[in-house]
PDB file of C-alpha atoms and ligand atoms in Angstrom:
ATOM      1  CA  UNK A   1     171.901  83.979 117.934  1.00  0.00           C
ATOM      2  CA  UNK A   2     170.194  86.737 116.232  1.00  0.00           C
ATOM      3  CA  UNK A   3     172.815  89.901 114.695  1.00  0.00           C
ATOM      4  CA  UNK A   4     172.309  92.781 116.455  1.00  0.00           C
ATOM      5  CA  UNK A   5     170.340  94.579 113.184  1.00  0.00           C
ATOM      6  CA  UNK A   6     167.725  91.672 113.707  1.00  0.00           C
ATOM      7  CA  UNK A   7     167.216  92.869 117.170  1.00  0.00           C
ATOM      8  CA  UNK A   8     166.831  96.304 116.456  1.00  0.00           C
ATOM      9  CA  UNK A   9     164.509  95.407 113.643  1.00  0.00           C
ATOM     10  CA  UNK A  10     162.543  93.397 116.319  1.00  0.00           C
ATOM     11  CA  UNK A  11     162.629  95.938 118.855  1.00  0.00           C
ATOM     12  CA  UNK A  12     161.474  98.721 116.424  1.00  0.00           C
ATOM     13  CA  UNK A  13     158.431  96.388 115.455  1.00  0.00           C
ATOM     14  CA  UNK A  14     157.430  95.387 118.828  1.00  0.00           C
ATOM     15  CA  UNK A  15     157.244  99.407 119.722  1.00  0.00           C
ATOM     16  CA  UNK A  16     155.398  99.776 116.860  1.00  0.00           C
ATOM     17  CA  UNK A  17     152.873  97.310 117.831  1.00  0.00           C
ATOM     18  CA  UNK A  18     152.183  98.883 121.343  1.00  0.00           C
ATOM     19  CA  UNK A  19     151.803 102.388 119.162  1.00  0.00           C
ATOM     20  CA  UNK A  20     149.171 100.490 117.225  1.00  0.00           C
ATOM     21  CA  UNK A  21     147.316  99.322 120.610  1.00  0.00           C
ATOM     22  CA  UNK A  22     147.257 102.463 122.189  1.00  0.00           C
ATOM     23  CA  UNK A  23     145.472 103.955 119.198  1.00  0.00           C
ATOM     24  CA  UNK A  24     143.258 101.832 118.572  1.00  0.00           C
ATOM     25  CA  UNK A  25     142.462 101.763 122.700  1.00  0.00           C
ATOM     26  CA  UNK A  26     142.369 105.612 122.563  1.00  0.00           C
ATOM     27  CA  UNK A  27     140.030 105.465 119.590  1.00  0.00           C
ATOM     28  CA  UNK A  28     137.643 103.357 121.458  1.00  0.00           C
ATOM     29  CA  UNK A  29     137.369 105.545 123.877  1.00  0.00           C
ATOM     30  CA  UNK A  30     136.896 108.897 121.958  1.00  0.00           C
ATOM     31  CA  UNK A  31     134.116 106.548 120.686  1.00  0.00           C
ATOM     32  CA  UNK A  32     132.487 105.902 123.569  1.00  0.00           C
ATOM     33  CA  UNK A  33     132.257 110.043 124.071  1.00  0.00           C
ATOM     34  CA  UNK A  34     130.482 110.334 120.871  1.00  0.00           C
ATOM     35  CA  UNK A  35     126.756 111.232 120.529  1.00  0.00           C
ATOM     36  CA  UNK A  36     125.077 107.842 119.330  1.00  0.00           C
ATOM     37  CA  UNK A  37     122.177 107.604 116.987  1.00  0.00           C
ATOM     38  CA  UNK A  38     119.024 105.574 118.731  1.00  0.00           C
ATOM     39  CA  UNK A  39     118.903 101.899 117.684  1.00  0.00           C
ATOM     40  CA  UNK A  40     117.256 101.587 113.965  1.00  0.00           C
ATOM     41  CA  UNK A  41     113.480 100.942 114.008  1.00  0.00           C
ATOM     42  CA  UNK A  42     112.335 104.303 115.417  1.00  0.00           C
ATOM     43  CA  UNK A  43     114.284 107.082 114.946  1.00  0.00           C
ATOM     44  CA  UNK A  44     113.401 110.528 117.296  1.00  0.00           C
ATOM     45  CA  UNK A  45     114.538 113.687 116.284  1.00  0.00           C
ATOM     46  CA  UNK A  46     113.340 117.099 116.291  1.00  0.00           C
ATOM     47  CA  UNK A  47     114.683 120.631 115.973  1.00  0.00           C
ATOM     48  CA  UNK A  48     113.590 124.156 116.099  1.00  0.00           C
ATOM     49  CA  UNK A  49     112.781 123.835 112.640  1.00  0.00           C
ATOM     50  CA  UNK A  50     109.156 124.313 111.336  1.00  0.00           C
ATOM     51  CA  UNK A  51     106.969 121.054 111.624  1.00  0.00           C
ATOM     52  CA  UNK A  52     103.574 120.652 109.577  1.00  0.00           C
ATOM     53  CA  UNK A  53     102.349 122.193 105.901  1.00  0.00           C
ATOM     54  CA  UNK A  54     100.404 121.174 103.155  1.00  0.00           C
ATOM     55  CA  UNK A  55      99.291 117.417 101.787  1.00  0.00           C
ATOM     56  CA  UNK A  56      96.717 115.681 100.141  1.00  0.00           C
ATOM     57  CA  UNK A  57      96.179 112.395 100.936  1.00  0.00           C
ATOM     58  CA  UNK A  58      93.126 110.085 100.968  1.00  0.00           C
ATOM     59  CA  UNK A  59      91.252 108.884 103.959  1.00  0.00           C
ATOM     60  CA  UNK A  60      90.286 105.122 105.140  1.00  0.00           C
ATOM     61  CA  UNK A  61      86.533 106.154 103.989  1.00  0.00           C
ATOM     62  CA  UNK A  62      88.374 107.345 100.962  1.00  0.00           C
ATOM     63  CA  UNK A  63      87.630 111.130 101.274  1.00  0.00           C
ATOM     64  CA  UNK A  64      90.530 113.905  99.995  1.00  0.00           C
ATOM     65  CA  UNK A  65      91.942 115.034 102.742  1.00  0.00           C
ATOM     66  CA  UNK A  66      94.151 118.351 103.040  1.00  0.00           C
ATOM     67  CA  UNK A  67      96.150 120.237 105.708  1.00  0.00           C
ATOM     68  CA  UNK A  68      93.635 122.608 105.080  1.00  0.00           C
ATOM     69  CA  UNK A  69      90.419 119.964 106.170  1.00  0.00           C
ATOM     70  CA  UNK A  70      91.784 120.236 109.802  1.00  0.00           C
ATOM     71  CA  UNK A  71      91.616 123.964 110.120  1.00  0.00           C
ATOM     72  CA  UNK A  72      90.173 125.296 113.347  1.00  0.00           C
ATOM     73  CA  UNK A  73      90.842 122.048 115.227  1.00  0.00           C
ATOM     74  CA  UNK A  74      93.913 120.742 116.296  1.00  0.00           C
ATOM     75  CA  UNK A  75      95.446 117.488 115.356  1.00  0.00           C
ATOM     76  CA  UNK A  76      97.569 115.303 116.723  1.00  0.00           C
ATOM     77  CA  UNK A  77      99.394 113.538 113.656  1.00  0.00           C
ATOM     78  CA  UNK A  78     101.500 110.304 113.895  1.00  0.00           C
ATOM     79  CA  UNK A  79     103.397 108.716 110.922  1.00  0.00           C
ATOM     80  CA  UNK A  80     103.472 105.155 110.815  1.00  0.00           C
ATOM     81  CA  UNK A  81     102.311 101.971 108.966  1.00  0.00           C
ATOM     82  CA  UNK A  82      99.813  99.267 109.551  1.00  0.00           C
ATOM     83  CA  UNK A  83     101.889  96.385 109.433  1.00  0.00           C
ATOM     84  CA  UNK A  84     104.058  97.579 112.390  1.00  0.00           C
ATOM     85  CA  UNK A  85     104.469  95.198 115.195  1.00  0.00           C
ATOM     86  CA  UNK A  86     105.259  97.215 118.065  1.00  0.00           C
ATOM     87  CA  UNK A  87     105.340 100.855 118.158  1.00  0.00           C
ATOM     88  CA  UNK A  88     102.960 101.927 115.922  1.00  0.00           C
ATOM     89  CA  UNK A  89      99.971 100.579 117.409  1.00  0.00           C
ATOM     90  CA  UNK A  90     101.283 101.335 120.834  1.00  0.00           C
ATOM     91  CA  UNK A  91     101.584 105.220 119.870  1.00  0.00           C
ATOM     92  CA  UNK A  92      98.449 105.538 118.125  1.00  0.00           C
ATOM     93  CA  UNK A  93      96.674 103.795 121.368  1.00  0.00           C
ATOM     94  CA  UNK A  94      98.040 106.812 123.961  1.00  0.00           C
ATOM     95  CA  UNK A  95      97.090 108.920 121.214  1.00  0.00           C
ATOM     96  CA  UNK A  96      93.720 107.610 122.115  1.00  0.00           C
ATOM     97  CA  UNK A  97      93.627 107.678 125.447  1.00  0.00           C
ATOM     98  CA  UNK A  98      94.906 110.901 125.668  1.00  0.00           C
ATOM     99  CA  UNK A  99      92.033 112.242 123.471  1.00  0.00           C
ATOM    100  CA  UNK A 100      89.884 110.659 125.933  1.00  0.00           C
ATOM    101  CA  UNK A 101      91.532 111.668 129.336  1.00  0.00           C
ATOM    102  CA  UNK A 102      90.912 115.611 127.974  1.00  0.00           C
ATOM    103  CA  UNK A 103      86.937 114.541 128.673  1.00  0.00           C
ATOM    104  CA  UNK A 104      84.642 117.197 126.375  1.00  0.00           C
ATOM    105  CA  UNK A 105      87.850 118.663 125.388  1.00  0.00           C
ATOM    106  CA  UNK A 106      88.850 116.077 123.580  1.00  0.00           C
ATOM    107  CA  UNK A 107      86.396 116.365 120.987  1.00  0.00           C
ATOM    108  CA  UNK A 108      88.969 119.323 119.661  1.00  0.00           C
ATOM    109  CA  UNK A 109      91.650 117.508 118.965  1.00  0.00           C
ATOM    110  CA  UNK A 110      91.453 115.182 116.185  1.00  0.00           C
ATOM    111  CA  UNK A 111      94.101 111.353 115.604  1.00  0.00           C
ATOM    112  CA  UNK A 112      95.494 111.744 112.395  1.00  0.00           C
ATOM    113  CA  UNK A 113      97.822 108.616 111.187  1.00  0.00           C
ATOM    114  CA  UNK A 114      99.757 108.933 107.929  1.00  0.00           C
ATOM    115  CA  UNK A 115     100.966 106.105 106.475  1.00  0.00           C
ATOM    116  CA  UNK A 116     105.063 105.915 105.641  1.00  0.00           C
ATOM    117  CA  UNK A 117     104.107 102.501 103.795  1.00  0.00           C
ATOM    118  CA  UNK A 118     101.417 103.348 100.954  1.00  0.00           C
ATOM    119  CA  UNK A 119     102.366 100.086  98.641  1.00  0.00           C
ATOM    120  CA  UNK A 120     100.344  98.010 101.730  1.00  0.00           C
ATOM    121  CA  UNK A 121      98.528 100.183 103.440  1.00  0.00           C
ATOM    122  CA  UNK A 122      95.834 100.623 101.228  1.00  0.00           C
ATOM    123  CA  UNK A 123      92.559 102.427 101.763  1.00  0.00           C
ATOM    124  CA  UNK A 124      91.013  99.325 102.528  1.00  0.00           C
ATOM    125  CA  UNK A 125      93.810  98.412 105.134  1.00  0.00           C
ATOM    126  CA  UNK A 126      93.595 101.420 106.589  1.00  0.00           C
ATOM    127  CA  UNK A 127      89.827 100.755 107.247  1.00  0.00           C
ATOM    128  CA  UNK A 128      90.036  97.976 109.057  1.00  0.00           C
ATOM    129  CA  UNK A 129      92.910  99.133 110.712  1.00  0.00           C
ATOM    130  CA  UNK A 130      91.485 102.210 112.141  1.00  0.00           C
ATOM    131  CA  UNK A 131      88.656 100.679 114.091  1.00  0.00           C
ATOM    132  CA  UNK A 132      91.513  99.451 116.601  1.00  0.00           C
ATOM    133  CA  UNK A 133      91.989 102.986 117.792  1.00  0.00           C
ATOM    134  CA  UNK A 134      89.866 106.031 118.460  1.00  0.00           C
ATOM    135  CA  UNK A 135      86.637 106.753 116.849  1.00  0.00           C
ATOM    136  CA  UNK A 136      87.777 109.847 114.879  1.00  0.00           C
ATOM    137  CA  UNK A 137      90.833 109.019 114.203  1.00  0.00           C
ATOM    138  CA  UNK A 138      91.375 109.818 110.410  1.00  0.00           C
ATOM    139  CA  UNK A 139      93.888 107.621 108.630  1.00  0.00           C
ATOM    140  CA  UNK A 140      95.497 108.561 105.774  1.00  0.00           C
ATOM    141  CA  UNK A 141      97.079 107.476 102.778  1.00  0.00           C
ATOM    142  CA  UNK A 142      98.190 108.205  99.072  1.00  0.00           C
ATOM    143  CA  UNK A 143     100.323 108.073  96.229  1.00  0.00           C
ATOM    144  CA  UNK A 144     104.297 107.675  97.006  1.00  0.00           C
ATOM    145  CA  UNK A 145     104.949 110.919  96.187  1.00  0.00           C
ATOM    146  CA  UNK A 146     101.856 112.778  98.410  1.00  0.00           C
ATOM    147  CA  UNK A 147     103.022 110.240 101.410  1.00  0.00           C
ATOM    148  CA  UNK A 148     106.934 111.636 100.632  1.00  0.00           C
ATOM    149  CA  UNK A 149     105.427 114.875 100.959  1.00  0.00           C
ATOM    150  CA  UNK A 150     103.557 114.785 103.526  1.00  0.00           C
ATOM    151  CA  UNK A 151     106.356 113.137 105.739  1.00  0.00           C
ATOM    152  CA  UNK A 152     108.708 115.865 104.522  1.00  0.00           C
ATOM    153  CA  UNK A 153     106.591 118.459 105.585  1.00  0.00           C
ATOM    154  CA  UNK A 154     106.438 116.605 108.880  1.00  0.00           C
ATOM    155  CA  UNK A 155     110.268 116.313 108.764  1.00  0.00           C
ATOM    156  CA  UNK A 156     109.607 112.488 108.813  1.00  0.00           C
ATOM    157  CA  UNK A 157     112.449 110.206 108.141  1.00  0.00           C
ATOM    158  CA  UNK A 158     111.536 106.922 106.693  1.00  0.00           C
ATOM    159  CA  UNK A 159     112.903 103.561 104.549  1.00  0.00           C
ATOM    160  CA  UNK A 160     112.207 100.288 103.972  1.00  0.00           C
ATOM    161  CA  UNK A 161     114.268  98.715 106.877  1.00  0.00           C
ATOM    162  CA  UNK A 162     114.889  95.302 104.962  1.00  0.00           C
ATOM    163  CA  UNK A 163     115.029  95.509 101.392  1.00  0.00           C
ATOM    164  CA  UNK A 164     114.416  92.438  99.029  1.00  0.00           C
ATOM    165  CA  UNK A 165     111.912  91.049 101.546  1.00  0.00           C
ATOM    166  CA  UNK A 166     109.519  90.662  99.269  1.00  0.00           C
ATOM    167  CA  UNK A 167     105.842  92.188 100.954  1.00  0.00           C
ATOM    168  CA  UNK A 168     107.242  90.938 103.948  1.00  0.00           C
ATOM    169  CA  UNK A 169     109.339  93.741 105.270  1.00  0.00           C
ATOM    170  CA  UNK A 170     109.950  96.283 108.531  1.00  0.00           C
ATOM    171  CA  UNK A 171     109.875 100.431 108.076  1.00  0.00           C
ATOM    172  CA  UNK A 172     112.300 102.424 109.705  1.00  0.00           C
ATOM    173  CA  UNK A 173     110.563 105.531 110.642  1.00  0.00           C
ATOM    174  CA  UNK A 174     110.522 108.740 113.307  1.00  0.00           C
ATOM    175  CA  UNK A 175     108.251 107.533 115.922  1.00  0.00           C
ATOM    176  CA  UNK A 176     106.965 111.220 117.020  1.00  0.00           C
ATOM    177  CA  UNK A 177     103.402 112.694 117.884  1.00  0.00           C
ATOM    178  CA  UNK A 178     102.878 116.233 116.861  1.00  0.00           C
ATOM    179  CA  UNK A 179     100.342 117.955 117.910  1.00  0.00           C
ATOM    180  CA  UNK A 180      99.433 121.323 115.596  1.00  0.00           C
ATOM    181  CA  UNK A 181      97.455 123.763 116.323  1.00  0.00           C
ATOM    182  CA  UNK A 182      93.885 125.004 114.559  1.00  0.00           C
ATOM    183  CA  UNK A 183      96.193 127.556 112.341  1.00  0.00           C
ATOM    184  CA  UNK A 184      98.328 124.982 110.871  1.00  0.00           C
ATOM    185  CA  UNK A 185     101.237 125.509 112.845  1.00  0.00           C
ATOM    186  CA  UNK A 186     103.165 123.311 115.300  1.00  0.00           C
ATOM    187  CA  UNK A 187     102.518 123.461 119.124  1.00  0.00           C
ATOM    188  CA  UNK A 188     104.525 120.530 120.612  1.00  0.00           C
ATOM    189  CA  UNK A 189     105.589 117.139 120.294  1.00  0.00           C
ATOM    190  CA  UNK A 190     105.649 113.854 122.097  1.00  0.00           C
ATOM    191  CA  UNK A 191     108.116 111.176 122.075  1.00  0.00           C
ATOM    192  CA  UNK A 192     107.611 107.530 122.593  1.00  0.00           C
ATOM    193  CA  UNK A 193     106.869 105.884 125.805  1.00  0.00           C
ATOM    194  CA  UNK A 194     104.952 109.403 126.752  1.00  0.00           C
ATOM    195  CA  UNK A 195     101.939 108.317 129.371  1.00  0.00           C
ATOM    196  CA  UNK A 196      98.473 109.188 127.718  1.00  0.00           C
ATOM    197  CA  UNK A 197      97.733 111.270 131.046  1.00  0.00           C
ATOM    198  CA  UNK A 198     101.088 113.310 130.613  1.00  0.00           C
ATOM    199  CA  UNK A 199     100.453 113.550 126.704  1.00  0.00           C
ATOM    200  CA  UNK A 200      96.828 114.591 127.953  1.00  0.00           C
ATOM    201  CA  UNK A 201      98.101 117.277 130.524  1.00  0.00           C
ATOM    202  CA  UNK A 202      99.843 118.701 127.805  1.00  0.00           C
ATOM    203  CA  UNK A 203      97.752 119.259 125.306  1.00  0.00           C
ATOM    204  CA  UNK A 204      95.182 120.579 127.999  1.00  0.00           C
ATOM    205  CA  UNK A 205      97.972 123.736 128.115  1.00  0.00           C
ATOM    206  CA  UNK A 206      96.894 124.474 124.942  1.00  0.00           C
ATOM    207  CA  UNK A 207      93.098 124.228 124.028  1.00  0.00           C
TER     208      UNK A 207
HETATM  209 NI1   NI B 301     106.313 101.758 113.707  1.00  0.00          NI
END
């Protein structure tokens, strides 16, 4: 039979493991109450904060291009990179169709696409690429430090989302259209999923 200072001893730890539970319950569910982050891949976040400034990057024809090449039209910019499988192309599509749902109107906004992955998307990439999407749209590329630039400007998160892949790797990246206005400066935004009518509707407010 077990001395009375075993049972004590056995008593105090059993106590202490139903402390230990109901911490680690309550803990769960303080988590549960916190904000969460979106799921890697495309991150979407934007403040009050100012959006847009300058950068020179290179073109898929291989024309310098500046903030200051847009002036007096508005663009509607989207980061992204070639080799995305999903979202990307998806984005930069309603991007399209929205330009073309404005009818005559359209023709003063122009697709802008930056690339967040210069090593591949090369001027000649970006060629080809283009041709998938609107007519005008003007893709864009550069060094590693203009495209770090450019996205900070932008307030564009980005990273390589597997690392040691080889050429063979995903971007994490904001997934946000901005459109900005023929002085340079930000007029609204539009996240993903955003129906090329309702994008279209939108910009309409403002031309
Ligand atoms: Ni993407």
């Amino acid at each position: 039979m077990a001395s009375s200072k075993a049972r004590v001893r056995a008593a105090a730890f059993g106590l202490a493991l139903i402390a230990a539970a109901a911490v680690a319950f309550l803990a769960v569910r303080i988590g549960d109450e916190m904000p969460r982050l979106p799921p890697s891949g495309e991150r979407q976040a934007v403040g009050t904060v100012q959006i847009g400034g300058p950068f020179t990057l290179v073109d898929q024809m291989g024309q310098v291009r500046t903030e200051a090449t847009f002036r007096g039209k508005f663009t509607l910019v989207y980061f992204g990179y070639t080799f995305c499988p999903d979202v990307c192309p998806m984005e930069l599509a309603t991007m399209s169709a929205a330009i073309d749902a404005l009818g005559p109107d359209g023709a003063k906004v122009v697709p802008v696409f930056i690339t967040i992955d210069p090593a591949r998307d090369t001027v000649e990439r970006l060629k080809s690429f283009a041709r998938n999407f609107h007519p005008r749209l003007v893709a864009l590329t550069g060094t590693q430090e203009q495209v770090a630039a450019a996205a900070r400007a932008y307030r564009v998160y980005y990273a390589k989302a597997d690392e040691g892949a080889g050429d063979d790797y995903l971007m994490d990246h904001t997934s946000i259209i901005y459109l900005i206005d023929g002085e340079g400066r930000y007029a609204a935004h539009f996240t993903y999923g955003m129906a090329a009518e309702q994008m279209a509707a939108r910009i309409a407010e403002f031309l």
